[in-house]
Amino acid sequence: MGRRFTLAIVSDIHFAGATERARGDDFEFSPIKNPFLRLPLQAYRKIVWMKHPMQQNGQFDRFLAEVPPTDFVIANGDFPCGSAWLGLSDDATFESARECVGRLRARFGEKLHMTLGDHELGKSNLLGERGGLRLQSWQRATGELNLQPFWQLELGNYVLIGVASTLVSLPVYDRDILPAEQNEWLRLRELHLAEIREAFSKLRPEQCVILFCHDPTALPFLWREDAVKSHAEQIEQTIIGHLHSPLYLWKSRLLAGMPAINFLGTNVRRMSRALNEARTWKHFHVRLCPSLAGIELLKDGGYYTAELDAEAKAPAKFQFHPLPR
């Protein structure tokens, strides 16, 4: 038997540090004065999505304690809870992310590779009246936390590539960006795309790619890149997060191709634009790594391990490890 590599894959930890926990589980609802908006949103959050978002740190503790030894660990974005929707520019969110990333590094050391998620950089909330992308979040993520927007790891004939989904899909965040910061965001995006193009253009015929991309909203934009499209047959799997549960992946596939909705706020516009082009996901062979806590309705959280044949003669073998709560 030839050389084999093992991976552990975790996504959407959403760790809440002390300051974020102090905001309480109803942080999203208290500013909403209109009961016709507040009550349906509360019902959705408490029954379907997550009743106690600030009380899920125990799932992270369980992962750190239970994950088996592997050669490498991939954390696929969304480290903090992100209760201000401003990414790491919010001090409380930064505190959460710093503690989470610090614990990951203490546990896994040089084996750890991390991708950026949307909660690191910011976005508007569900109603679209608060939050957004901030350059300070980018600076804190890539500077103080030393998170790499692009990374690449060669394991025999396998190439693992991590990308920053928010940068790739920046056009759908056009209303989340401050006008004074727009040009810098566009510059950062072009630099990031150049790294991605170079990585794909240098692939050898015998190599297989496992792509790590937190938010699948980025995939249609990657599909527009000739360097990616011309090597699509070498993409064996794309590991996404963001959706938290296989239920939402199923719903996304069901709604793929729906028209964009431009009149119900920033967030609905962004999500519907993503779903409008979701049919391109099939080219990337998507596999969802759910959040550690899953969703309230199903409590279907967990993480993956994978085994890779260094010669890539057989597809990677993935095993899901549920963390029921």
XYZ file of C-alpha atoms in Angstrom:
325
model
C 0.000 0.000 0.000
C 1.344 3.430 -0.969
C 1.623 6.546 1.157
C -1.620 7.880 2.568
C -2.443 11.204 4.191
C -5.201 11.861 6.692
C -7.160 15.074 7.246
C -9.581 16.394 9.825
C -11.977 19.051 8.511
C -14.025 21.423 10.660
C -16.103 24.446 9.709
C -18.310 27.139 11.231
C -17.129 26.835 14.816
C -18.794 30.160 15.740
C -17.017 30.435 19.061
C -18.400 33.088 21.409
C -15.913 34.761 23.726
C -16.922 36.379 26.998
C -17.842 39.756 25.495
C -19.956 38.257 22.736
C -21.687 35.962 25.224
C -22.579 39.016 27.299
C -24.636 40.320 24.364
C -27.047 37.445 24.906
C -28.778 35.035 22.560
C -31.324 37.694 21.527
C -28.668 40.094 20.235
C -30.240 40.035 16.782
C -33.787 40.799 17.866
C -33.566 43.540 20.507
C -32.958 46.412 18.031
C -35.977 45.389 15.886
C -38.962 47.447 17.052
C -41.482 46.242 14.462
C -43.137 43.098 15.913
C -44.223 41.937 12.446
C -40.535 41.596 11.608
C -39.189 40.606 15.012
C -41.578 37.775 15.905
C -41.248 35.726 12.668
C -37.475 36.140 12.780
C -37.377 34.996 16.405
C -39.510 31.965 15.584
C -37.255 31.003 12.681
C -34.087 31.401 14.726
C -35.379 29.489 17.754
C -37.125 26.639 15.934
C -35.078 26.149 12.761
C -31.673 27.869 12.838
C -30.188 28.239 16.337
C -31.990 28.935 19.617
C -28.875 29.609 21.707
C -26.070 30.773 19.362
C -23.937 32.028 22.258
C -24.050 28.716 24.112
C -22.458 26.321 21.624
C -18.813 26.478 22.739
C -19.150 22.995 24.164
C -19.294 21.609 20.631
C -15.850 23.099 19.997
C -14.563 21.569 23.233
C -15.875 18.173 22.132
C -14.229 18.457 18.726
C -10.856 19.323 20.247
C -11.151 16.400 22.653
C -12.535 13.773 20.274
C -10.925 14.404 16.883
C -8.592 11.498 16.033
C -4.919 12.035 15.168
C -4.461 13.128 11.543
C -1.630 14.442 9.396
C -3.355 17.779 8.759
C -6.336 19.752 10.034
C -8.351 22.155 7.883
C -10.579 24.750 9.560
C -12.852 26.111 6.843
C -13.801 29.535 8.172
C -16.256 31.319 10.493
C -14.340 31.104 13.751
C -16.275 33.733 15.801
C -19.969 34.106 16.437
C -19.860 37.552 14.789
C -22.766 39.177 16.600
C -22.175 42.713 15.265
C -21.975 41.620 11.588
C -18.868 43.780 11.220
C -16.313 41.005 11.154
C -13.167 41.321 13.223
C -13.405 45.124 13.211
C -15.811 44.573 16.111
C -13.684 44.113 19.225
C -15.929 41.445 20.746
C -15.899 39.396 17.541
C -12.129 39.745 17.318
C -11.812 38.513 20.906
C -13.861 35.419 20.017
C -11.848 34.723 16.872
C -8.514 35.209 18.622
C -9.449 32.734 21.353
C -10.795 30.192 18.860
C -7.812 30.416 16.510
C -5.435 30.333 19.460
C -6.964 27.119 20.764
C -6.818 25.531 17.312
C -3.146 26.429 16.944
C -2.339 25.206 20.441
C -4.030 21.876 19.707
C -2.795 21.232 16.149
C 0.295 23.378 15.614
C 1.878 23.248 12.158
C -0.684 20.693 10.965
C -3.366 23.398 10.895
C -4.524 25.271 7.788
C -7.340 27.825 7.987
C -9.542 29.575 5.449
C -11.370 32.865 5.830
C -15.146 32.888 6.236
C -17.675 35.693 6.016
C -17.872 36.121 9.810
C -14.204 37.118 9.848
C -14.744 39.918 7.317
C -18.329 41.030 7.973
C -21.605 41.253 6.078
C -25.009 42.843 6.564
C -27.473 41.076 8.830
C -30.604 39.257 7.657
C -32.697 42.425 7.455
C -29.854 44.330 5.835
C -29.930 47.322 8.166
C -26.710 46.623 10.114
C -23.221 45.303 9.478
C -21.040 45.070 6.397
C -17.528 44.463 5.089
C -14.764 46.432 6.758
C -11.118 46.727 5.773
C -10.150 46.733 9.433
C -11.556 43.205 9.618
C -9.299 42.145 6.749
C -6.294 43.785 8.396
C -6.951 42.109 11.731
C -7.576 38.712 10.131
C -4.499 38.695 7.917
C -2.288 40.713 10.265
C -2.989 40.112 13.942
C -4.381 36.588 13.453
C -2.106 35.731 10.498
C -4.899 34.011 8.553
C -3.831 33.399 4.966
C -6.444 34.305 2.311
C -4.852 31.829 -0.108
C -2.938 28.711 0.787
C -1.805 25.591 -1.038
C -0.593 22.227 0.224
C 0.759 19.434 -1.978
C 0.296 15.896 -0.671
C 1.680 13.570 -3.305
C -0.567 13.997 -6.342
C -3.184 15.813 -4.304
C -3.212 19.605 -4.140
C -5.220 21.214 -1.368
C -6.142 24.824 -2.130
C -7.793 27.265 0.262
C -9.436 30.479 -0.974
C -11.208 33.452 0.619
C -14.785 33.116 -0.599
C -15.802 36.674 0.306
C -13.063 38.138 -1.882
C -13.911 35.876 -4.804
C -17.621 36.709 -4.586
C -17.053 40.405 -3.810
C -19.526 41.632 -6.495
C -22.466 40.303 -4.440
C -21.241 42.352 -1.459
C -21.335 45.642 -3.366
C -23.888 47.142 -0.955
C -21.961 45.931 2.102
C -18.818 47.904 1.235
C -18.144 51.458 2.403
C -17.615 53.716 -0.647
C -14.255 54.897 0.688
C -13.030 51.282 0.906
C -14.315 49.985 -2.421
C -11.151 50.469 -4.479
C -8.993 48.688 -1.918
C -11.385 45.745 -1.773
C -11.288 45.500 -5.564
C -7.489 45.581 -5.499
C -7.361 42.813 -2.895
C -9.782 40.727 -4.939
C -7.700 41.005 -8.084
C -4.545 39.981 -6.214
C -6.385 36.993 -4.767
C -7.758 35.899 -8.139
C -4.256 36.141 -9.593
C -3.019 33.669 -6.953
C -5.869 31.294 -7.766
C -5.244 31.520 -11.516
C -1.559 30.800 -11.030
C -2.229 27.777 -8.822
C -4.638 26.181 -11.291
C -2.535 27.008 -14.334
C 0.452 25.186 -12.786
C -1.404 21.943 -12.084
C 0.218 18.876 -13.594
C -2.035 16.400 -15.428
C -1.698 13.741 -12.731
C -2.712 16.057 -9.884
C -6.131 16.189 -8.195
C -7.474 19.217 -6.350
C -9.427 19.378 -3.129
C -10.654 22.957 -2.888
C -11.601 24.603 0.409
C -14.031 27.492 -0.065
C -16.163 28.574 2.883
C -19.136 30.084 1.053
C -20.365 28.425 -2.180
C -21.474 31.856 -3.398
C -17.892 32.138 -4.673
C -18.092 29.102 -6.952
C -19.846 30.755 -9.935
C -17.189 33.468 -9.876
C -14.425 30.853 -9.887
C -16.168 29.171 -12.821
C -15.724 32.396 -14.825
C -11.960 32.056 -14.510
C -10.472 30.282 -17.534
C -7.632 28.827 -15.452
C -10.159 27.169 -13.143
C -12.607 26.055 -15.831
C -9.868 24.529 -17.981
C -8.781 22.338 -15.032
C -12.260 21.537 -13.732
C -11.837 17.815 -14.380
C -9.015 17.838 -11.804
C -11.252 19.190 -9.016
C -12.157 16.039 -7.120
C -14.013 17.742 -4.270
C -14.820 21.227 -3.041
C -15.340 21.451 0.701
C -17.732 24.227 1.654
C -19.122 25.450 4.964
C -21.465 28.385 5.559
C -24.745 26.473 5.126
C -24.459 24.721 8.523
C -26.666 21.746 7.614
C -27.211 19.346 4.689
C -30.817 20.571 4.745
C -29.671 23.968 3.466
C -27.444 22.415 0.832
C -30.462 20.435 -0.400
C -32.604 23.601 -0.418
C -29.888 25.497 -2.300
C -29.786 22.851 -5.000
C -33.584 22.849 -5.171
C -33.674 26.637 -5.640
C -30.708 26.788 -8.035
C -31.500 29.070 -10.954
C -34.146 31.143 -9.158
C -34.293 34.809 -10.192
C -32.444 37.360 -8.112
C -34.651 39.325 -5.695
C -33.617 42.968 -5.528
C -36.410 44.523 -3.430
C -36.277 42.773 -0.025
C -33.038 44.143 1.341
C -29.313 43.597 0.985
C -29.110 40.104 2.428
C -32.008 38.648 0.435
C -30.540 40.219 -2.685
C -27.134 38.663 -1.977
C -28.510 35.195 -1.203
C -30.862 35.131 -4.191
C -28.066 36.222 -6.522
C -25.990 33.328 -5.200
C -28.824 30.856 -5.789
C -29.405 32.244 -9.270
C -26.029 30.818 -10.311
C -25.946 27.786 -8.011
C -26.222 25.356 -10.934
C -22.514 25.893 -11.528
C -21.780 24.218 -8.185
C -22.051 20.829 -9.874
C -18.726 21.417 -11.638
C -16.975 21.635 -8.261
C -18.304 18.392 -6.712
C -19.414 20.118 -3.528
C -19.276 18.486 -0.107
C -20.662 20.411 2.852
C -18.884 20.298 6.184
C -21.669 21.398 8.549
C -21.180 23.612 11.552
C -20.155 21.905 14.761
C -23.573 22.648 16.263
C -25.672 22.035 13.140
C -29.100 23.692 13.120
C -31.686 23.760 15.898
C -34.249 21.777 13.941
C -31.984 18.776 13.292
C -29.009 19.190 15.640
C -26.922 17.687 12.852
C -23.495 19.159 13.505
C -20.140 17.440 13.264
C -16.889 17.282 11.334
C -15.138 15.159 8.704
C -12.019 13.092 8.466
C -10.557 12.084 5.112
C -7.944 9.666 3.802
C -5.994 10.518 0.640
C -3.992 8.157 -1.538
C -0.769 10.022 -2.302
C -0.784 8.748 -5.890
C -4.439 9.807 -6.324
C -5.243 6.490 -7.972
C -8.421 6.222 -5.890
C -10.753 9.022 -4.735
C -10.347 10.418 -1.257
C -12.399 8.639 1.406
C -14.467 10.875 3.676
C -16.066 9.952 6.989
C -18.530 12.177 8.839
C -18.319 12.314 12.634
C -21.589 13.606 14.131
C -21.585 15.660 17.314
C -25.212 15.388 18.462
C -26.380 17.745 21.183
